[in-house]
Amino acid sequence: EAQVTQNPRYLITVTGKKLTVTCSQNMNHEYMSWYRQDPGLGLRQIYYSMNVEVTDKGDVPEGYKVSRKEKRNFPLILESPSPNQTSLYFCASSLSSVNYEQYFGPGTRLTVT
Amino acid sequence: AQTVTQSQPEMSVQEAETVTLSCTYDTSESDYYLFWYKQPPSRQMILVIRQEAYKQQNATENRFSVNFQKAAKSFSLKISDSQLGDAAMYFCAYTTPSNQFYFGTGTSLTVIP
C-alpha cells in the first residue's frame, strides 16, 4: 500500500530534550516536506526537500533541522524543543515537485512541557 | 510575502445543497498551482482539487469545482449536492515556482442533515 508513515504518532516531552520524528514514504517520491498545524493558523511549511541531500527552508524553519540521506526518509529533528513547538506535525511527499498532489502522513501530535 | 486568505472560518450547508468556500491569494508570480485540501475529523489531509494557473478552464472533480479568477487572485471551491461526508476543514493552498507551499487558515464546513 502506497503510504507516508510517521513515528511516533503522539509524543509528550520536556523542554530541551532532543527528539526526532521520523517520516518514510514507499512511493519513490522525490519531494518531501514537513508542516506544522496550529489552531487558527492552518498548516505552515517548516522544511522541504527536492531530492536526496537537497533541503530548503519553508516558512517557519527556526528551531528545526532535517536531513535527507535516503530518498524514502525525511526525519524532523528538534534539538532543543520549547513549548511553542507544541503542535500537530505532518510529513508529506509528492512525485517530483510540490505542483503535484502531496500525500500526507497521519500526523504527529507533539506536546512540549 | 506569499499569503493565502480564507475569510470564512466556518460555513454550514444543508445536505444536498450547494456551498461555495472562498479563497484569495497574493503573489507576484505568473506560474503557480492552487489546491483545495480536505481534512476530516480523522486529521488525514486529502486532495480535493488542483488548478494550474496557466489554464483558464476551471478544474472540476465530480461534485467539486472551482472558480479561478487569476486577475482577481481568487480561487473559490464549490461543492454541489453536499453530503454528510463532506463535513471537514477545507484548506486552500498555493505553491511557488521555488516549491514552497502555503496554506490558508481553513474553513470548517458543517453539513446539516
Short mmCIF file of C-alpha atoms in Angstrom, two decimals:
data_model
loop_
_atom_site.label_atom_id
_atom_site.label_comp_id
_atom_site.label_asym_id
_atom_site.label_seq_id
_atom_site.Cartn_x
_atom_site.Cartn_y
_atom_site.Cartn_z
CA GLU A 1 0.00 0.00 0.00
CA ALA A 2 1.32 3.43 -1.00
CA GLN A 3 1.71 5.50 2.12
CA VAL A 4 3.60 8.02 4.20
CA THR A 5 4.32 6.87 7.74
CA GLN A 6 5.29 8.98 10.73
CA ASN A 7 6.54 7.93 14.13
CA PRO A 8 5.70 8.49 16.84
CA ARG A 9 2.05 9.46 16.44
CA TYR A 10 1.93 11.06 19.87
CA LEU A 11 4.78 12.44 21.95
CA ILE A 12 4.94 14.32 25.22
CA THR A 13 8.37 15.63 26.13
CA VAL A 14 10.08 18.28 28.23
CA THR A 15 11.79 21.49 27.22
CA GLY A 16 15.30 20.96 25.90
CA LYS A 17 15.19 17.19 25.37
CA LYS A 18 16.22 16.44 21.81
CA LEU A 19 13.75 14.46 19.75
CA THR A 20 13.33 13.10 16.23
CA VAL A 21 10.11 12.48 14.35
CA THR A 22 10.62 10.01 11.56
CA CYS A 23 8.94 10.14 8.17
CA SER A 24 9.10 7.48 5.49
CA GLN A 25 7.40 7.06 2.11
CA ASN A 26 7.26 3.99 -0.13
CA MET A 27 6.27 5.69 -3.39
CA ASN A 28 9.73 6.65 -4.63
CA HIS A 29 8.75 10.30 -4.41
CA GLU A 30 11.43 12.93 -4.86
CA TYR A 31 9.72 15.76 -2.98
CA MET A 32 9.15 15.61 0.77
CA SER A 33 8.05 18.26 3.21
CA TRP A 34 7.24 18.93 6.86
CA TYR A 35 4.37 21.09 8.10
CA ARG A 36 3.05 22.14 11.45
CA GLN A 37 -0.63 22.77 12.08
CA ASP A 38 -1.81 25.16 14.76
CA PRO A 39 -5.38 26.30 15.50
CA GLY A 40 -6.28 29.39 13.53
CA LEU A 41 -3.03 29.32 11.55
CA GLY A 42 -3.60 26.46 9.15
CA LEU A 43 -0.57 24.46 8.06
CA ARG A 44 2.79 26.11 7.74
CA GLN A 45 5.76 24.64 5.91
CA ILE A 46 8.86 24.01 8.00
CA TYR A 47 11.34 22.43 5.58
CA TYR A 48 11.16 20.71 2.25
CA SER A 49 13.44 18.56 0.13
CA MET A 50 13.54 18.19 -3.63
CA ASN A 51 15.78 15.12 -3.51
CA VAL A 52 18.49 13.34 -1.56
CA GLU A 53 20.88 15.78 0.13
CA VAL A 54 18.80 18.77 -1.02
CA THR A 55 16.81 20.59 1.66
CA ASP A 56 15.39 24.10 1.86
CA LYS A 57 13.72 26.24 4.49
CA GLY A 58 9.99 26.75 4.43
CA ASP A 59 8.08 29.48 6.17
CA VAL A 60 8.85 28.54 9.80
CA PRO A 61 12.22 26.70 10.00
CA GLU A 62 13.50 28.17 13.28
CA GLY A 63 14.15 25.52 15.91
CA TYR A 64 14.02 22.60 13.47
CA LYS A 65 16.51 20.55 11.49
CA VAL A 66 16.01 17.99 8.75
CA SER A 67 18.13 15.61 6.75
CA ARG A 68 17.57 13.64 3.53
CA LYS A 69 20.20 10.93 3.33
CA GLU A 70 17.88 8.44 1.65
CA LYS A 71 15.10 9.10 -0.80
CA ARG A 72 12.43 7.45 1.31
CA ASN A 73 13.23 9.06 4.69
CA PHE A 74 12.96 12.66 5.86
CA PRO A 75 13.30 12.95 9.64
CA LEU A 76 12.43 16.11 11.55
CA ILE A 77 14.79 16.95 14.41
CA LEU A 78 14.08 19.26 17.34
CA GLU A 79 17.42 19.69 19.07
CA SER A 80 16.10 21.75 21.98
CA PRO A 81 12.29 21.69 21.95
CA SER A 82 10.39 24.56 23.51
CA PRO A 83 6.69 24.85 24.47
CA ASN A 84 5.98 26.98 21.38
CA GLN A 85 6.77 23.93 19.29
CA THR A 86 3.76 22.12 20.71
CA SER A 87 1.80 21.37 17.57
CA LEU A 88 0.47 18.78 15.13
CA TYR A 89 3.14 17.86 12.60
CA PHE A 90 2.59 16.43 9.14
CA CYS A 91 5.06 14.92 6.74
CA ALA A 92 4.12 14.82 3.06
CA SER A 93 5.60 13.62 -0.21
CA SER A 94 4.90 14.14 -3.89
CA LEU A 95 6.19 12.80 -7.16
CA SER A 96 8.73 15.39 -8.26
CA SER A 97 7.65 18.79 -7.04
CA VAL A 98 5.06 20.47 -4.91
CA ASN A 99 2.97 21.12 -8.04
CA TYR A 100 1.73 17.56 -7.85
CA GLU A 101 -0.60 16.06 -5.29
CA GLN A 102 1.02 15.73 -1.90
CA TYR A 103 0.42 12.56 0.09
CA PHE A 104 0.31 13.25 3.79
CA GLY A 105 1.26 11.13 6.75
CA PRO A 106 -1.20 10.64 9.62
CA GLY A 107 0.31 13.39 11.75
CA THR A 108 2.33 13.52 14.97
CA ARG A 109 0.86 15.28 17.99
CA LEU A 110 3.78 16.81 19.93
CA THR A 111 3.44 18.38 23.36
CA VAL A 112 6.44 20.12 24.93
CA THR A 113 6.07 20.95 28.63
CA ALA B 1 5.37 37.53 1.14
CA GLN B 2 3.05 34.91 -0.23
CA THR B 3 -0.28 34.75 1.55
CA VAL B 4 -3.45 32.74 1.23
CA THR B 5 -6.61 34.12 2.82
CA GLN B 6 -9.74 32.21 3.70
CA SER B 7 -12.15 34.75 5.11
CA GLN B 8 -14.82 32.28 6.24
CA PRO B 9 -13.67 30.41 9.37
CA GLU B 10 -16.95 28.45 9.44
CA MET B 11 -19.64 27.61 6.93
CA SER B 12 -22.69 25.38 7.01
CA VAL B 13 -24.80 23.84 4.27
CA GLN B 14 -27.93 21.77 4.13
CA GLU B 15 -27.46 18.25 2.84
CA ALA B 16 -27.95 18.11 -0.97
CA GLU B 17 -27.47 21.87 -1.29
CA THR B 18 -24.56 23.78 -2.81
CA VAL B 19 -21.93 25.74 -0.90
CA THR B 20 -19.03 27.91 -2.01
CA LEU B 21 -15.86 28.38 0.02
CA SER B 22 -13.79 31.49 -0.67
CA CYS B 23 -10.04 31.84 -1.07
CA THR B 24 -7.82 34.69 -2.18
CA TYR B 25 -4.07 34.70 -2.53
CA ASP B 26 -1.33 37.20 -3.03
CA THR B 27 1.54 36.58 -5.40
CA SER B 28 3.72 38.32 -7.94
CA GLU B 29 4.36 35.05 -9.78
CA SER B 30 2.69 34.20 -13.07
CA ASP B 31 3.25 30.45 -12.95
CA TYR B 32 1.88 28.61 -9.95
CA TYR B 33 -0.59 25.98 -8.79
CA LEU B 34 -3.57 26.16 -6.48
CA PHE B 35 -5.13 23.40 -4.42
CA TRP B 36 -8.00 22.63 -2.12
CA TYR B 37 -7.32 20.04 0.57
CA LYS B 38 -9.88 18.50 2.90
CA GLN B 39 -9.18 17.49 6.49
CA PRO B 40 -11.94 15.39 8.09
CA PRO B 41 -12.02 14.72 11.84
CA SER B 42 -9.55 11.86 11.27
CA ARG B 43 -6.97 14.64 10.55
CA GLN B 44 -5.93 12.97 7.31
CA MET B 45 -5.20 15.54 4.57
CA ILE B 46 -6.92 14.68 1.29
CA LEU B 47 -6.53 16.45 -2.04
CA VAL B 48 -9.87 17.71 -3.36
CA ILE B 49 -8.89 19.59 -6.49
CA ARG B 50 -5.90 21.16 -8.25
CA GLN B 51 -5.68 24.08 -10.69
CA GLU B 52 -2.78 25.18 -12.87
CA ALA B 53 -2.60 28.97 -13.09
CA TYR B 54 -1.84 28.93 -16.81
CA LYS B 55 -5.09 27.11 -17.55
CA GLN B 56 -8.10 29.34 -17.93
CA GLN B 57 -10.52 26.44 -17.68
CA ASN B 58 -11.79 25.83 -14.19
CA ALA B 59 -10.96 22.43 -12.71
CA THR B 60 -13.74 20.03 -11.75
CA GLU B 61 -13.77 16.74 -9.86
CA ASN B 62 -17.20 15.18 -9.67
CA ARG B 63 -19.23 17.35 -7.25
CA PHE B 64 -16.32 19.71 -6.64
CA SER B 65 -15.47 22.61 -8.92
CA VAL B 66 -13.50 25.83 -8.67
CA ASN B 67 -14.00 29.37 -9.86
CA PHE B 68 -10.49 30.56 -10.69
CA GLN B 69 -10.17 34.30 -11.32
CA LYS B 70 -6.48 34.92 -11.99
CA ALA B 71 -6.65 38.69 -12.27
CA ALA B 72 -8.56 38.92 -9.01
CA LYS B 73 -6.33 36.25 -7.39
CA SER B 74 -9.41 34.37 -6.30
CA PHE B 75 -9.87 30.60 -6.10
CA SER B 76 -13.22 29.53 -4.65
CA LEU B 77 -14.43 25.96 -4.20
CA LYS B 78 -17.99 24.96 -4.99
CA ILE B 79 -19.40 21.77 -3.53
CA SER B 80 -22.62 20.62 -5.18
CA ASP B 81 -25.13 18.14 -3.75
CA SER B 82 -23.42 18.32 -0.36
CA GLN B 83 -23.15 15.06 1.56
CA LEU B 84 -22.60 14.33 5.23
CA GLY B 85 -19.13 13.04 4.38
CA ASP B 86 -18.18 16.47 3.07
CA ALA B 87 -18.08 17.81 6.63
CA ALA B 88 -14.46 18.74 7.25
CA MET B 89 -11.94 21.54 7.42
CA TYR B 90 -11.08 22.79 3.96
CA PHE B 91 -7.73 24.40 3.20
CA CYS B 92 -6.88 26.45 0.15
CA ALA B 93 -3.19 26.26 -0.81
CA TYR B 94 -0.75 27.78 -3.24
CA THR B 95 2.66 26.72 -4.49
CA THR B 96 5.53 28.85 -5.70
CA PRO B 97 7.96 28.08 -8.55
CA SER B 98 10.58 27.51 -5.85
CA ASN B 99 8.44 24.67 -4.49
CA GLN B 100 7.33 26.31 -1.29
CA PHE B 101 3.78 25.61 -0.22
CA TYR B 102 1.40 27.99 1.52
CA PHE B 103 -1.91 27.08 3.15
CA GLY B 104 -4.77 29.29 4.20
CA THR B 105 -6.15 29.16 7.72
CA GLY B 106 -9.03 26.90 6.76
CA THR B 107 -12.82 26.88 6.61
CA SER B 108 -14.73 24.46 8.80
CA LEU B 109 -17.70 23.09 6.87
CA THR B 110 -20.72 21.64 8.66
CA VAL B 111 -23.30 19.65 6.71
CA ILE B 112 -26.77 19.73 8.22
CA PRO B 113 -28.91 16.62 7.64
#
